[in-house]
Amino acid sequence: MTTKLRHYSICILVFLLGNYFYTTTYAFANNEFIYDLSDRLKYIRTASNQIIFYKYDVNGNLLSREMAKMLLDDVNGDGKADAIVYHNGEWWVSLSDGDSFGTHMKWGEGSIAGSQAQLLGDVNGDGKADAIIYYKGKWNVSLSEGTQFSAHQLWVAGHGAGSQAQMLGDVNGDGKADAIIYYDGEWWVSLSNGNGFDAYQKWAEGHGTGSQAQMLGDVNGDGKADAIIYYDGEWWVSLSNGNGFNAYQKWVEGHGAGSQAQMLGDVNGDGKADAIIYYDGEWWVSLSNGNGFKAYQKWVEGHGAGSQAQMLGDVNGDGKADAIIYYDGEWWVSLSNGNGFDAYRKWADGHGTSL
C-alpha cells in the first residue's frame, strides 16, 4: 500500500465502505483517504475513529455514504471496557466479559443523526460511561442505565460552535467527566455538576496552534485529566491544576512522526496515561514517569495493518489499557501484560458491518 502525503486546509468527516482491495492511501490533516483498485474512494477515517463508508453498485455509481464511529468504554460499570458502535443516531453495544465481546444490542436511538462528534464518558459519576453527542455547540447526554442509554437531554448549549475538537475528561478530579473544546490553541472547559455542564471557561491558550491531534489524559497520576497535543512526533503537555491548565511543556519528541494514530492510555497500570502511536500494525509506547514520556519502545507488530480504527481500553479489567483494532465488523484485541501487548485475538465478529 502506497502512502502519499498531501496537505490541504479542509475539514473532514469519516465514512466506511465495502469489500474492495485498496491500494492507495492519501493522508492529510491527520485523516486518511483510502481508495480501491478502481481509484474509487473506499472510506475516510480520522484519529477520532469516525469512519465514512462509500458504497457503489456494479457499474461504479455511488449508492450511499454512511458514517460510523467505533468506541471503547465501560458502559455497564463492571470495570471492563465494552465495544460500542455509533451509526446514524443509534448506539450499539457489545459488552466485554473479560475474554470476548458479547452479542451486540441496541442501547439507544434518535441521538440526533448528523451530529458532529460522538463521545463516551461518565458525566454523572456513577461509574458507567454515558453517551454524549455534540452538534453546533450543543451537548446532548444519554445517561447509561447499565443495560441501555436513557433519552438524551441537553446539558449545555453554545459551548464550542466552530471548534476543531470536542473531548470529555475529568479535568478537576471530582469523578465526573467534563466537556472540553479546542480551537486554535484555546481550551475551553464546561465542568459537569452531575446534572448538566456549567458555564464554560477558558483554561488555556496558545497550547497546540497548528497541532495534528489534541487529547485528554491523566499523565501525572493526580486524578485530573491533562491537555496534551501532538505535532510531528512532539508531545506537549499542559497539566491540570483543577482550575486551569498550566503552562505547556514538551514531554517527548521523535515519537510518532508519520504515524497514523496517536493515543493516550495507562498501558502498564501505574495510574499514569502513556503516549502510544500506531503505524501499519506496529504499536509504539512511551511510558509516563509523571514528568515526561520515556524513550519509546515497540510493544507489538502485525496488529491491525489495514485496520479502519485503532483504540485503547482496559477490556479485561486488570487495570491496564489494551490495544484493540476494528476491521469490517471484526474486533481484535491484544492484551497488555504491562511490558508489551500479547498476541492478538478476535473478540467479536459482525459488530459494525450492518450499517
Coordinates of N, CA and C in Angstrom, one line a residue, residues 81-174:
A81 N -13.9 -2.4 29.7 CA -14.3 -1.5 28.5 C -15.0 -2.4 27.5
D82 N -16.1 -1.8 27.0 CA -17.0 -2.5 26.1 C -16.8 -1.9 24.7
A83 N -17.3 -2.7 23.7 CA -17.2 -2.2 22.3 C -18.5 -1.6 21.8
I84 N -18.4 -0.3 21.4 CA -19.6 0.4 21.0 C -19.5 0.9 19.6
V85 N -20.6 0.9 18.9 CA -20.6 1.4 17.5 C -21.8 2.4 17.5
Y86 N -21.5 3.6 17.0 CA -22.5 4.6 16.8 C -22.7 4.7 15.3
H87 N -24.0 4.7 14.9 CA -24.4 4.9 13.4 C -25.7 5.5 13.3
N88 N -25.7 6.7 12.6 CA -27.0 7.4 12.3 C -27.9 7.5 13.5
G89 N -27.4 7.9 14.6 CA -28.3 8.1 15.8 C -28.5 6.9 16.6
E90 N -28.0 5.8 16.2 CA -28.2 4.5 17.0 C -26.8 4.2 17.7
W91 N -27.0 3.7 18.9 CA -25.8 3.2 19.7 C -26.0 1.7 19.9
W92 N -24.9 1.0 19.4 CA -24.9 -0.5 19.5 C -23.8 -0.9 20.5
V93 N -24.1 -1.7 21.4 CA -23.1 -2.1 22.5 C -22.9 -3.6 22.5
S94 N -21.6 -4.0 22.6 CA -21.2 -5.4 22.8 C -20.4 -5.4 24.1
L95 N -21.0 -6.0 25.1 CA -20.3 -5.9 26.4 C -19.2 -6.9 26.5
S96 N -18.1 -6.5 27.3 CA -17.0 -7.4 27.5 C -17.2 -8.3 28.7
D97 N -16.9 -9.6 28.5 CA -16.9 -10.5 29.7 C -15.5 -10.8 30.2
G98 N -14.5 -10.0 29.7 CA -13.1 -10.2 30.1 C -12.4 -11.1 29.2
D99 N -13.1 -11.8 28.3 CA -12.4 -12.8 27.4 C -12.9 -12.6 25.9
S100 N -14.0 -11.9 25.8 CA -14.6 -11.6 24.5 C -15.7 -10.5 24.6
F101 N -16.1 -10.0 23.4 CA -17.3 -9.1 23.4 C -18.5 -9.9 23.1
G102 N -19.6 -9.7 23.8 CA -20.8 -10.4 23.6 C -21.6 -10.0 22.4
T103 N -22.8 -10.5 22.3 CA -23.7 -10.1 21.2 C -24.1 -8.7 21.3
H104 N -24.0 -8.0 20.2 CA -24.3 -6.6 20.2 C -25.8 -6.3 20.2
M105 N -26.1 -5.3 21.0 CA -27.5 -4.9 21.2 C -27.7 -3.4 21.1
K106 N -28.8 -3.0 20.7 CA -29.1 -1.5 20.6 C -29.4 -1.0 21.9
W107 N -28.6 0.0 22.3 CA -28.8 0.7 23.6 C -29.5 2.0 23.5
G108 N -29.6 2.6 22.4 CA -30.2 3.9 22.2 C -30.4 4.3 20.8
E109 N -31.3 5.1 20.5 CA -31.6 5.6 19.2 C -32.1 7.0 19.2
G110 N -32.1 7.7 18.1 CA -32.6 9.0 18.0 C -31.7 10.1 18.6
S111 N -30.4 9.8 18.7 CA -29.5 10.8 19.3 C -28.9 11.7 18.3
I112 N -29.8 12.4 17.6 CA -29.5 13.5 16.6 C -28.6 13.0 15.5
A113 N -29.1 12.3 14.6 CA -28.4 11.8 13.4 C -27.8 13.1 12.7
G114 N -26.6 13.0 12.3 CA -25.9 14.1 11.7 C -25.1 14.9 12.6
S115 N -25.0 14.4 13.9 CA -24.1 15.1 14.9 C -22.7 15.1 14.4
Q116 N -21.9 16.1 15.0 CA -20.6 16.3 14.6 C -19.5 15.5 15.4
A117 N -19.9 15.1 16.6 CA -19.0 14.3 17.4 C -19.8 13.4 18.3
Q118 N -19.3 12.2 18.5 CA -20.0 11.2 19.4 C -19.0 10.8 20.4
L119 N -19.3 10.8 21.7 CA -18.3 10.6 22.8 C -18.9 9.7 23.9
L120 N -18.0 9.1 24.6 CA -18.4 8.4 25.8 C -17.7 8.9 27.0
G121 N -18.3 9.0 28.1 CA -17.7 9.4 29.4 C -18.7 9.4 30.5
D122 N -18.2 9.2 31.7 CA -19.0 9.1 32.9 C -19.3 10.6 33.4
V123 N -20.3 11.2 32.9 CA -20.6 12.6 33.2 C -21.3 12.8 34.6
N124 N -21.9 11.8 35.1 CA -22.6 11.9 36.4 C -22.0 11.2 37.6
G125 N -20.8 10.6 37.3 CA -20.0 10.0 38.3 C -20.6 8.7 39.0
D126 N -21.4 8.0 38.2 CA -21.9 6.7 38.8 C -21.1 5.5 38.4
G127 N -20.0 5.7 37.7 CA -19.2 4.5 37.3 C -19.5 3.9 36.0
K128 N -20.5 4.5 35.3 CA -20.9 4.0 34.0 C -20.7 5.1 32.9
A129 N -20.1 4.7 31.8 CA -19.9 5.7 30.7 C -21.2 6.0 30.0
D130 N -21.4 7.3 29.8 CA -22.7 7.8 29.2 C -22.4 8.1 27.7
A131 N -23.5 8.2 26.9 CA -23.4 8.6 25.5 C -23.6 10.0 25.3
I132 N -22.7 10.7 24.7 CA -22.8 12.2 24.5 C -22.6 12.5 23.0
I133 N -23.5 13.3 22.5 CA -23.3 13.8 21.1 C -23.2 15.3 21.1
Y134 N -22.4 15.8 20.2 CA -22.1 17.2 20.1 C -22.6 17.7 18.7
Y135 N -23.3 18.8 18.7 CA -23.8 19.3 17.4 C -23.9 20.9 17.5
K136 N -23.0 21.6 16.8 CA -23.1 23.0 16.7 C -23.2 23.7 18.1
G137 N -22.3 23.3 19.0 CA -22.3 23.9 20.3 C -23.2 23.3 21.4
K138 N -24.0 22.4 20.9 CA -25.0 21.8 21.9 C -24.4 20.4 22.3
W139 N -24.5 20.1 23.6 CA -24.0 18.8 24.1 C -25.3 18.1 24.7
N140 N -25.7 17.0 24.0 CA -26.8 16.2 24.5 C -26.3 14.9 25.1
V141 N -26.8 14.6 26.3 CA -26.3 13.5 27.1 C -27.4 12.4 27.2
S142 N -27.0 11.1 27.0 CA -27.9 10.0 27.3 C -27.2 9.2 28.3
L143 N -27.7 9.2 29.6 CA -27.1 8.5 30.7 C -27.2 7.0 30.6
S144 N -26.2 6.3 31.0 CA -26.2 4.9 31.0 C -27.0 4.4 32.2
E145 N -27.9 3.4 31.9 CA -28.6 2.8 33.0 C -28.1 1.4 33.3
G146 N -27.0 1.0 32.6 CA -26.4 -0.3 32.8 C -26.8 -1.3 31.8
T147 N -28.0 -1.1 31.2 CA -28.5 -2.0 30.2 C -28.9 -1.2 28.9
Q148 N -29.0 0.1 29.0 CA -29.4 0.9 27.9 C -29.0 2.4 28.2
F149 N -29.1 3.2 27.2 CA -28.9 4.6 27.4 C -30.3 5.3 27.5
S150 N -30.4 6.2 28.4 CA -31.7 6.9 28.6 C -31.9 7.9 27.5
A151 N -33.1 8.5 27.4 CA -33.4 9.5 26.4 C -32.4 10.7 26.6
H152 N -32.0 11.3 25.5 CA -31.0 12.3 25.6 C -31.6 13.6 26.1
Q153 N -30.8 14.4 26.8 CA -31.1 15.7 27.3 C -30.0 16.7 27.0
L154 N -30.4 17.9 26.8 CA -29.4 19.0 26.5 C -28.8 19.4 27.9
W155 N -27.4 19.3 27.9 CA -26.7 19.6 29.1 C -26.0 21.0 29.0
V156 N -25.7 21.5 27.8 CA -25.2 22.8 27.7 C -25.3 23.2 26.2
A157 N -25.5 24.5 25.9 CA -25.6 25.0 24.5 C -24.6 26.1 24.4
G158 N -24.2 26.4 23.2 CA -23.2 27.5 22.9 C -21.8 27.2 23.3
H159 N -21.5 25.9 23.6 CA -20.1 25.6 24.0 C -19.4 24.9 22.9
G160 N -18.7 25.7 22.1 CA -17.8 25.0 21.1 C -18.3 25.2 19.6
A161 N -19.2 26.0 19.3 CA -19.6 26.2 17.9 C -18.4 26.6 17.1
G162 N -18.1 25.9 16.1 CA -16.9 26.2 15.2 C -15.6 25.6 15.8
S163 N -15.7 24.9 16.9 CA -14.5 24.3 17.5 C -13.9 23.2 16.6
Q164 N -12.6 22.9 16.8 CA -11.9 21.9 16.0 C -11.9 20.6 16.6
A165 N -12.1 20.5 17.9 CA -12.1 19.2 18.6 C -13.0 19.3 19.8
Q166 N -13.7 18.2 20.1 CA -14.5 18.1 21.3 C -14.1 16.9 22.1
M167 N -14.0 17.0 23.4 CA -13.5 15.9 24.2 C -14.2 15.9 25.6
L168 N -14.1 14.7 26.2 CA -14.6 14.5 27.6 C -13.5 14.0 28.4
G169 N -13.4 14.6 29.7 CA -12.4 14.2 30.6 C -12.6 14.8 32.0
D170 N -12.2 14.2 33.0 CA -12.4 14.7 34.4 C -11.2 15.6 34.7
V171 N -11.3 16.9 34.4 CA -10.2 17.8 34.5 C -10.1 18.4 35.9
N172 N -11.1 18.3 36.7 CA -11.0 18.8 38.1 C -11.0 17.7 39.2
G173 N -11.0 16.5 38.7 CA -10.8 15.4 39.7 C -11.9 15.1 40.6
D174 N -13.2 15.4 40.2 CA -14.3 15.1 41.1 C -15.0 13.9 40.7

